[in-house]
Backbone as JSON, one array per atom type, in Angstrom:
{
  "sequence": "MTEDPAFLATTFVVIDFETTTPTGYPAQPIEIAALALRYEEGTWATVGRYASLIRPPAFAPVTSADTAQTGLTPEQVKQAPNPADALGALDRRFTANTRYLLVAQHAATEANVIHNQREHCPALACVDFLDTIPLAKHLVPGLPNYKLDTLLAHFSVPLPANRHRATADVDVTAEVFFRLINAAAETSQISDLAALVKIAGRTAKCNIPVQSGLFDI",
  "N": [[-12.7, -19.0, 1.88], [-10.8, -20.84, 2.75], [-11.11, -23.03, 1.17], [-10.34, -22.25, -1.16], [-8.44, -22.94, -4.18], [-5.9, -21.69, -4.6], [-5.17, -20.65, -2.11], [-4.97, -23.1, -0.66], [-2.76, -24.07, -2.1], [-0.64, -22.71, -1.25], [2.25, -22.27, 0.68], [2.64, -20.99, 3.84], [4.79, -18.95, 5.56], [5.79, -18.17, 8.65], [7.58, -15.57, 10.08], [10.14, -14.22, 11.99], [12.56, -11.89, 13.18], [15.06, -11.01, 15.54], [16.85, -8.07, 16.35], [19.74, -5.96, 16.38], [20.08, -2.41, 16.66], [22.09, -0.39, 15.36], [23.44, 2.87, 15.56], [23.26, 4.88, 12.67], [23.26, 2.81, 10.94], [21.39, 0.33, 9.15], [18.94, -2.0, 10.9], [20.37, -4.9, 12.25], [20.4, -8.35, 12.0], [20.11, -10.67, 14.7], [18.91, -12.97, 15.52], [16.91, -15.37, 14.08], [13.77, -16.94, 13.34], [11.64, -19.3, 11.72], [8.53, -20.47, 10.65], [6.95, -22.96, 8.81], [3.9, -23.5, 7.24], [1.04, -25.28, 6.05], [-2.39, -25.34, 4.95], [-4.33, -27.93, 5.46], [-6.81, -30.23, 4.91], [-8.74, -29.09, 6.55], [-7.17, -28.07, 8.72], [-4.22, -26.71, 10.29], [-1.04, -27.59, 9.32], [2.37, -28.19, 10.23], [5.02, -27.82, 8.28], [7.6, -27.32, 8.29], [10.52, -25.95, 10.02], [12.59, -23.6, 11.3], [15.45, -22.12, 12.93], [17.8, -19.89, 14.19], [20.61, -18.37, 15.92], [22.38, -15.38, 15.11], [25.39, -14.04, 14.31], [26.38, -10.86, 14.79], [27.69, -7.96, 12.84], [30.7, -6.13, 13.63], [30.12, -3.5, 13.91], [27.71, -3.48, 15.0], [27.03, -4.28, 17.92], [25.58, -6.6, 20.37], [23.77, -4.86, 22.73], [23.23, -3.58, 26.08], [20.69, -2.87, 26.21], [19.53, -4.34, 24.2], [19.82, -6.82, 25.33], [18.17, -6.53, 27.58], [15.73, -6.37, 26.23], [15.6, -8.81, 24.71], [16.82, -10.85, 25.94], [19.17, -11.91, 25.01], [22.63, -12.22, 24.84], [25.9, -10.62, 24.31], [27.71, -12.76, 24.5], [26.34, -15.08, 23.76], [25.8, -14.63, 21.02], [28.32, -14.5, 19.9], [29.67, -16.81, 18.91], [27.92, -17.64, 16.97], [26.47, -18.48, 13.86], [27.55, -16.54, 10.91], [25.74, -13.94, 9.04], [25.53, -14.73, 6.36], [25.8, -17.44, 6.47], [23.69, -18.31, 8.36], [21.35, -17.18, 7.16], [21.63, -18.21, 4.65], [21.22, -20.76, 4.96], [18.58, -20.96, 5.66], [17.31, -19.96, 3.29], [17.9, -21.84, 1.29], [15.9, -23.74, 1.81], [13.77, -22.86, 0.41], [11.91, -23.81, -2.19], [12.06, -24.24, -5.75], [9.07, -23.48, -7.84], [7.24, -23.6, -5.94], [4.48, -22.16, -4.2], [4.87, -19.48, -2.05], [4.07, -17.39, 0.88], [5.25, -14.9, 3.12], [4.67, -14.47, 6.62], [4.01, -12.01, 9.05], [4.1, -10.08, 11.99], [3.72, -6.71, 11.88], [5.0, -6.34, 9.24], [6.71, -4.77, 7.79], [9.05, -4.49, 9.16], [10.38, -7.06, 9.17], [10.64, -7.27, 6.46], [12.28, -5.18, 5.74], [14.68, -6.03, 6.96], [15.19, -8.46, 5.77], [15.48, -7.53, 2.97], [17.6, -5.9, 3.18], [19.63, -7.81, 3.69], [19.73, -9.31, 1.39], [21.58, -10.38, -0.33], [22.47, -12.64, 0.89], [20.32, -14.25, 1.11], [18.73, -14.66, -1.38], [16.42, -16.0, -2.44], [14.47, -15.98, -0.46], [14.32, -13.18, -0.27], [12.63, -12.58, -2.33], [10.05, -13.35, -1.62], [6.63, -12.44, -1.06], [4.75, -10.75, 1.41], [2.36, -11.37, 4.07], [0.89, -9.23, 6.36], [-0.09, -9.27, 9.66], [-1.13, -7.18, 11.18], [-2.77, -5.18, 9.45], [-4.57, -7.18, 8.59], [-5.75, -7.84, 10.99], [-6.92, -5.42, 11.72], [-8.81, -5.18, 9.84], [-10.42, -7.54, 10.43], [-10.95, -7.45, 13.19], [-12.06, -4.91, 14.24], [-11.79, -1.96, 16.23], [-10.05, -2.58, 18.49], [-7.83, -1.26, 21.05], [-5.21, -0.98, 20.16], [-2.99, -2.47, 17.8], [-0.79, -4.02, 18.59], [1.29, -6.85, 19.04], [1.11, -8.1, 21.62], [-1.44, -7.22, 22.29], [-3.07, -8.35, 20.55], [-2.64, -11.08, 21.18], [-3.83, -11.03, 23.77], [-6.44, -10.53, 23.1], [-7.17, -12.78, 21.58], [-6.93, -14.65, 23.59], [-4.52, -15.89, 23.95], [-1.93, -17.22, 25.61], [0.88, -15.4, 26.86], [4.08, -16.2, 25.95], [6.9, -17.45, 27.86], [9.43, -16.68, 27.16], [9.14, -14.35, 25.5], [9.81, -11.99, 22.95], [11.98, -13.62, 22.01], [12.97, -15.07, 19.03], [11.9, -17.53, 18.13], [9.75, -17.97, 19.99], [8.24, -15.74, 19.49], [7.41, -16.26, 16.81], [5.92, -18.45, 17.03], [3.69, -17.61, 18.55], [2.77, -15.53, 16.9], [1.92, -17.17, 14.87], [-0.18, -18.37, 16.05], [-1.93, -16.22, 16.33], [-2.38, -15.6, 13.65], [-3.61, -18.01, 12.8], [-6.07, -17.72, 14.04], [-7.15, -15.32, 13.04], [-7.49, -16.11, 10.4], [-9.44, -18.13, 10.67], [-11.52, -16.49, 11.65], [-11.93, -15.04, 9.39], [-12.79, -17.0, 7.67], [-15.12, -17.92, 8.82], [-16.85, -15.71, 8.91], [-16.99, -15.18, 6.16], [-15.76, -12.97, 5.3], [-13.56, -12.65, 3.67], [-12.99, -13.83, 0.62], [-11.03, -15.38, -0.89], [-7.62, -16.08, -1.61], [-6.56, -14.14, -3.22], [-8.11, -11.88, -2.18], [-7.32, -11.94, 0.38], [-4.64, -11.2, 0.16], [-4.92, -8.63, -0.88], [-6.02, -7.2, 1.22], [-4.02, -7.62, 3.32], [-1.59, -7.9, 2.13], [2.01, -7.36, 1.48], [4.1, -6.16, -0.74], [7.3, -7.66, -1.47], [10.54, -5.98, -1.43], [12.2, -6.61, -3.4], [10.62, -7.43, -5.44], [9.25, -5.07, -6.46], [8.83, -2.96, -9.04], [11.47, -1.07, -10.53], [11.15, 2.28, -11.29], [12.18, 3.82, -14.16], [14.06, 6.97, -14.74], [12.4, 9.83, -16.02], [13.7, 11.12, -17.95], [15.98, 9.49, -18.81], [19.1, 8.91, -20.52]],
  "CA": [[-11.33, -18.71, 1.56], [-10.0, -21.99, 3.1], [-11.45, -23.87, 0.17], [-9.64, -21.68, -2.44], [-7.22, -23.66, -4.59], [-4.78, -20.92, -4.49], [-4.84, -20.67, -0.66], [-4.55, -24.44, -0.28], [-1.41, -24.4, -2.58], [0.4, -21.81, -0.55], [2.95, -22.49, 2.01], [2.66, -19.77, 4.65], [6.11, -19.0, 6.44], [5.64, -17.14, 9.75], [8.96, -15.34, 10.25], [10.6, -13.12, 12.91], [13.88, -11.56, 13.48], [15.46, -10.09, 16.68], [17.87, -7.31, 15.78], [20.31, -4.77, 17.0], [19.91, -1.12, 16.02], [23.24, 0.45, 15.52], [23.36, 4.17, 15.03], [23.77, 5.11, 11.38], [23.07, 1.63, 10.13], [19.96, -0.44, 9.39], [18.85, -3.05, 11.89], [21.1, -6.1, 12.11], [19.75, -9.54, 12.7], [20.85, -11.53, 15.62], [18.24, -14.28, 15.63], [15.83, -15.68, 13.13], [12.97, -18.03, 13.37], [10.5, -19.43, 10.67], [7.73, -21.68, 10.74], [6.3, -23.07, 7.45], [2.6, -24.07, 7.5], [0.05, -25.51, 5.04], [-3.7, -25.69, 5.39], [-4.64, -29.22, 4.92], [-8.04, -31.17, 5.41], [-9.37, -28.31, 7.67], [-6.28, -27.8, 9.94], [-2.98, -26.23, 9.97], [0.06, -28.53, 9.37], [3.64, -27.66, 10.14], [5.81, -28.63, 7.18], [9.01, -26.99, 8.35], [10.76, -24.97, 11.03], [14.16, -23.19, 11.25], [15.76, -21.11, 13.91], [19.26, -19.69, 14.45], [21.33, -17.18, 16.33], [23.16, -14.74, 13.96], [26.5, -13.18, 14.78], [26.26, -9.47, 14.07], [28.96, -7.39, 12.51], [31.46, -5.46, 14.66], [29.63, -2.14, 14.12], [26.29, -3.6, 15.68], [27.09, -5.26, 18.88], [24.44, -6.73, 21.2], [23.92, -3.83, 23.72], [22.53, -3.98, 27.27], [19.25, -2.62, 25.86], [19.17, -5.56, 23.4], [19.79, -8.02, 26.21], [17.04, -6.3, 28.28], [14.59, -6.66, 25.42], [15.38, -10.24, 24.14], [17.63, -11.96, 26.88], [20.32, -12.43, 24.33], [23.83, -11.46, 25.31], [26.96, -10.64, 23.35], [28.52, -14.1, 24.49], [25.61, -16.01, 23.14], [25.88, -14.54, 19.59], [29.71, -14.43, 19.51], [30.03, -17.96, 18.21], [26.84, -17.9, 16.18], [26.84, -18.33, 12.27], [27.34, -15.16, 10.37], [24.44, -13.84, 8.4], [25.55, -15.56, 5.26], [25.46, -18.98, 6.86], [22.39, -18.4, 8.93], [20.25, -16.93, 6.36], [21.72, -19.02, 3.4], [20.66, -22.11, 5.43], [17.0, -20.86, 5.46], [17.19, -19.73, 1.94], [17.92, -23.14, 0.54], [14.74, -24.43, 2.03], [12.6, -22.46, -0.36], [12.19, -24.6, -3.45], [11.18, -23.64, -6.97], [7.58, -24.02, -8.1], [6.25, -23.72, -4.74], [4.07, -20.79, -3.77], [5.15, -19.01, -0.62], [3.92, -16.03, 1.57], [5.75, -14.83, 4.51], [3.69, -13.98, 7.58], [4.8, -11.35, 10.12], [3.53, -8.98, 12.7], [4.41, -5.53, 11.43], [5.78, -6.95, 8.26], [7.78, -3.81, 7.35], [10.32, -4.69, 9.92], [11.06, -8.2, 8.61], [10.83, -7.0, 5.06], [13.52, -4.31, 5.52], [15.84, -6.78, 7.37], [15.47, -9.38, 4.66], [15.91, -6.83, 1.84], [19.14, -5.48, 3.43], [20.41, -9.03, 3.73], [19.29, -10.16, 0.34], [22.64, -11.08, -0.99], [22.58, -13.97, 1.56], [18.92, -14.97, 0.95], [17.92, -14.19, -2.67], [15.0, -16.63, -2.71], [13.63, -15.44, 0.54], [14.03, -11.78, -0.46], [11.53, -12.42, -3.4], [8.8, -13.78, -1.27], [5.85, -11.38, -0.55], [4.29, -10.9, 2.9], [1.12, -10.96, 4.76], [0.91, -8.55, 7.69], [-1.2, -9.62, 10.58], [-1.76, -5.94, 11.63], [-3.82, -4.87, 8.68], [-5.52, -8.25, 8.61], [-6.53, -7.76, 12.3], [-7.74, -4.25, 11.81], [-10.08, -5.54, 9.01], [-11.3, -8.49, 11.04], [-11.28, -7.27, 14.5], [-12.02, -3.57, 14.47], [-12.1, -1.42, 17.53], [-9.16, -2.76, 19.54], [-7.15, -0.11, 21.36], [-4.07, -0.86, 19.27], [-2.74, -3.81, 17.11], [0.4, -4.68, 18.9], [1.12, -8.48, 19.15], [0.47, -8.53, 22.98], [-2.86, -6.81, 22.44], [-3.88, -9.34, 19.81], [-2.63, -12.12, 22.02], [-4.82, -10.96, 24.86], [-7.81, -10.61, 22.47], [-7.61, -14.13, 21.35], [-6.73, -15.51, 24.76], [-3.28, -16.76, 23.64], [-1.02, -16.9, 26.68], [2.15, -14.79, 26.56], [5.23, -17.08, 26.24], [7.85, -17.07, 29.0], [10.47, -15.97, 26.46], [8.5, -13.26, 24.57], [10.8, -11.22, 22.26], [12.83, -14.32, 21.29], [12.39, -15.19, 17.72], [11.0, -18.74, 17.97], [8.52, -17.76, 20.71], [7.41, -14.7, 18.74], [6.96, -16.93, 15.63], [4.9, -19.41, 17.47], [2.4, -16.9, 19.09], [2.33, -14.84, 15.69], [1.24, -18.09, 14.09], [-1.6, -18.61, 16.73], [-2.83, -15.04, 15.86], [-2.7, -15.86, 12.17], [-4.75, -19.02, 12.74], [-7.43, -17.15, 14.6], [-7.6, -14.42, 11.93], [-7.98, -16.98, 9.17], [-10.62, -18.75, 11.23], [-12.45, -15.44, 11.81], [-12.23, -14.67, 7.97], [-13.52, -18.05, 7.09], [-16.41, -18.11, 9.66], [-17.7, -14.66, 8.56], [-16.95, -15.08, 4.86], [-15.37, -11.53, 4.8], [-12.48, -12.68, 2.65], [-13.41, -14.97, -0.19], [-9.95, -16.24, -1.45], [-6.23, -15.71, -1.33], [-6.29, -12.82, -3.76], [-8.7, -10.86, -1.39], [-6.5, -11.82, 1.64], [-3.44, -10.41, -0.24], [-5.36, -7.28, -1.22], [-6.11, -6.54, 2.5], [-2.98, -7.77, 4.17], [-0.3, -8.12, 1.52], [3.04, -6.36, 1.24], [5.08, -6.72, -1.79], [8.79, -7.73, -1.24], [11.09, -4.77, -2.22], [12.92, -7.16, -4.7], [9.54, -7.61, -6.47], [8.75, -3.76, -6.77], [9.57, -2.53, -10.25], [12.16, 0.14, -10.48], [10.72, 3.08, -12.32], [13.22, 4.65, -14.81], [13.92, 8.35, -14.82], [11.72, 10.3, -17.32], [14.71, 11.63, -19.11], [17.18, 8.81, -18.94], [19.62, 9.07, -21.89]],
  "C": [[-10.49, -20.04, 1.68], [-10.37, -23.17, 2.08], [-10.89, -23.45, -1.36], [-8.59, -22.44, -2.83], [-5.88, -23.01, -4.43], [-4.15, -20.82, -2.99], [-4.4, -22.12, -0.23], [-3.18, -24.77, -0.88], [-0.35, -23.62, -2.11], [1.12, -22.35, 0.71], [3.11, -21.1, 2.76], [3.9, -19.92, 5.72], [6.05, -17.82, 7.36], [7.17, -16.88, 10.07], [9.16, -14.14, 11.21], [11.99, -13.03, 13.12], [13.97, -10.64, 14.9], [16.71, -9.36, 16.06], [18.52, -6.41, 16.74], [20.08, -3.55, 16.07], [20.97, -0.18, 16.03], [23.0, 1.82, 14.91], [24.06, 4.35, 13.7], [23.78, 3.94, 10.52], [21.83, 1.1, 10.22], [20.11, -1.46, 10.43], [19.65, -4.38, 11.41], [20.61, -7.32, 12.6], [20.61, -10.21, 13.59], [20.21, -12.88, 15.93], [17.15, -14.22, 14.63], [15.01, -16.97, 13.6], [11.88, -18.09, 12.31], [9.76, -20.6, 10.88], [6.91, -21.83, 9.59], [5.07, -23.98, 7.78], [1.83, -24.31, 6.21], [-1.32, -25.81, 5.65], [-4.15, -26.92, 4.67], [-5.84, -29.96, 5.56], [-8.57, -30.36, 6.62], [-8.55, -27.93, 8.78], [-4.99, -27.33, 9.32], [-1.79, -27.34, 10.15], [1.36, -27.92, 9.29], [4.37, -28.59, 9.26], [7.2, -28.16, 7.2], [9.24, -25.89, 9.39], [12.29, -24.75, 10.92], [14.34, -22.08, 12.35], [17.33, -20.99, 14.03], [19.69, -18.44, 15.06], [22.03, -16.65, 15.09], [24.19, -13.78, 14.62], [26.45, -11.9, 14.0], [27.57, -8.88, 13.7], [29.47, -6.57, 13.72], [30.77, -4.11, 14.89], [28.09, -2.21, 14.84], [26.33, -4.67, 16.73], [25.76, -5.3, 19.68], [24.64, -5.67, 22.47], [23.02, -4.3, 24.97], [21.01, -3.79, 27.16], [18.7, -3.84, 25.07], [18.91, -6.67, 24.41], [18.54, -7.78, 27.14], [15.76, -6.73, 27.51], [14.43, -8.13, 25.06], [15.99, -11.29, 25.1], [18.74, -12.4, 26.19], [21.4, -11.58, 24.67], [24.88, -11.55, 24.25], [27.7, -12.22, 23.33], [27.65, -15.1, 23.68], [25.54, -15.95, 21.5], [27.33, -14.59, 19.09], [30.16, -15.69, 18.66], [28.91, -18.42, 17.22], [27.17, -17.88, 14.66], [26.72, -16.86, 11.91], [26.12, -15.11, 9.52], [24.4, -14.69, 7.06], [25.19, -16.99, 5.45], [24.1, -19.18, 7.41], [21.3, -18.21, 7.95], [20.33, -17.72, 5.02], [21.12, -20.33, 3.77], [19.16, -22.16, 5.28], [16.76, -20.72, 4.01], [17.05, -21.04, 1.23], [16.81, -24.03, 0.8], [13.58, -24.12, 1.13], [12.88, -23.04, -1.76], [11.44, -23.93, -4.56], [9.95, -24.31, -7.01], [6.91, -24.29, -6.97], [5.82, -22.32, -4.36], [4.22, -20.49, -2.39], [4.53, -17.6, -0.28], [4.63, -16.15, 2.87], [4.72, -14.07, 5.33], [4.41, -13.31, 8.6], [3.9, -10.26, 10.65], [4.19, -7.73, 12.48], [5.41, -5.87, 10.37], [6.92, -6.06, 7.76], [9.05, -4.07, 7.95], [11.07, -5.83, 9.35], [11.38, -7.78, 7.16], [12.0, -6.13, 4.88], [14.74, -5.28, 6.0], [16.13, -7.78, 6.12], [16.04, -8.64, 3.31], [17.36, -6.33, 2.05], [20.17, -6.6, 3.5], [20.21, -9.96, 2.54], [20.36, -10.85, -0.42], [22.84, -12.47, -0.44], [21.37, -14.89, 1.45], [18.06, -14.52, -0.29], [16.58, -14.75, -2.83], [14.09, -16.04, -1.73], [13.29, -14.13, 0.28], [13.05, -11.59, -1.53], [10.14, -12.96, -3.07], [7.99, -12.49, -0.6], [5.4, -11.76, 0.71], [2.77, -10.7, 3.01], [1.39, -10.34, 6.06], [-0.28, -8.76, 8.49], [-1.81, -8.34, 11.09], [-2.91, -5.44, 10.78], [-5.05, -5.84, 8.66], [-6.44, -8.0, 9.95], [-7.37, -6.54, 12.27], [-9.02, -4.52, 10.9], [-11.09, -6.42, 9.67], [-11.81, -8.28, 12.4], [-11.16, -5.71, 14.89], [-12.25, -3.19, 15.85], [-11.13, -1.75, 18.67], [-8.31, -1.52, 19.81], [-5.91, 0.04, 20.62], [-3.94, -2.43, 18.71], [-1.43, -4.26, 17.38], [0.18, -6.11, 19.1], [0.66, -8.74, 20.54], [-0.96, -8.2, 23.11], [-3.57, -7.91, 21.68], [-3.8, -10.7, 20.63], [-3.67, -12.23, 23.07], [-6.22, -11.03, 24.25], [-8.21, -11.9, 22.22], [-7.17, -15.15, 22.35], [-5.52, -16.45, 24.54], [-2.26, -16.28, 24.77], [0.42, -16.29, 26.2], [3.23, -15.97, 26.82], [6.25, -16.58, 27.19], [8.95, -16.32, 28.28], [10.12, -15.08, 25.28], [9.67, -12.4, 24.21], [12.03, -12.19, 21.97], [12.26, -14.78, 19.97], [11.42, -16.46, 17.56], [9.71, -18.65, 18.73], [7.69, -16.8, 20.0], [6.77, -15.34, 17.46], [5.77, -17.69, 16.01], [3.5, -18.66, 17.86], [1.85, -16.09, 17.79], [1.4, -15.84, 14.86], [-0.22, -18.3, 14.74], [-2.49, -17.42, 16.34], [-3.27, -15.25, 14.51], [-3.77, -16.9, 12.13], [-6.13, -18.48, 13.11], [-7.92, -16.09, 13.6], [-8.1, -15.08, 10.79], [-9.26, -17.62, 9.49], [-11.77, -17.6, 11.17], [-12.85, -15.09, 10.34], [-13.12, -15.64, 7.28], [-14.98, -18.2, 7.68], [-17.34, -17.0, 9.11], [-17.75, -14.43, 7.11], [-16.59, -13.61, 4.41], [-14.34, -11.61, 3.75], [-12.7, -13.98, 1.93], [-12.34, -15.91, -0.71], [-8.62, -15.53, -1.28], [-6.02, -14.25, -1.91], [-6.92, -11.63, -2.84], [-7.81, -10.76, -0.07], [-5.25, -11.01, 1.25], [-3.82, -9.0, -0.35], [-5.53, -6.45, 0.2], [-4.91, -6.56, 3.33], [-1.57, -7.98, 3.49], [0.64, -7.01, 1.47], [4.03, -7.01, 0.36], [6.67, -6.48, -1.34], [9.52, -6.58, -2.1], [11.7, -5.36, -3.39], [11.84, -7.32, -5.87], [8.82, -6.18, -6.96], [9.56, -3.3, -7.93], [10.31, -1.22, -9.99], [11.84, 1.03, -11.55], [12.02, 3.93, -12.8], [13.04, 6.07, -14.7], [13.21, 8.71, -16.09], [12.53, 10.62, -18.39], [16.0, 10.9, -19.1], [17.73, 8.73, -20.41], [20.53, 7.75, -21.93]]
}
């Protein structure tokens, strides 16, 4: 797989959000981190990195439960960029004529946040995902579960001190992704990028065709 031209031509962007979960509304981002990677000459090269706090809307304040989970406080996000500025700055890093795939642990979470914020990040919203969970299930069967901490323990990746902050979670998700790709390459279980996408891919909601009603007039 790591010799497949399509794989080598792809920029993999590991992404993670921290969010608030206001009642009656979708999750609202309060922090984002992204790590862009290319596989070059047998190793992974970092080709970009981005991180920002995000000021949530008034209906989605940082709660004590959020602080307990992430360590982020209302004061920290109060002066942060709004979603349009924080996500727009990341969106502008995605260039035309470059093949991208986003990588995330439980990609449905990140996919939903991005889709709900798509007006601020239209380029990002059109990038499909690889989910490390189905990839790990395929390559490392038999684990008690496929939570990130379980995968970190399996691959002997130390827990970061600031686990549940976006940058730390992106870094350790990348480490898991590296090990999964190595396992796939060593065992020849996945032959190319197309096979990888078939196992672990998730189509961005913006790329899913909308089916017209059968009796539209």
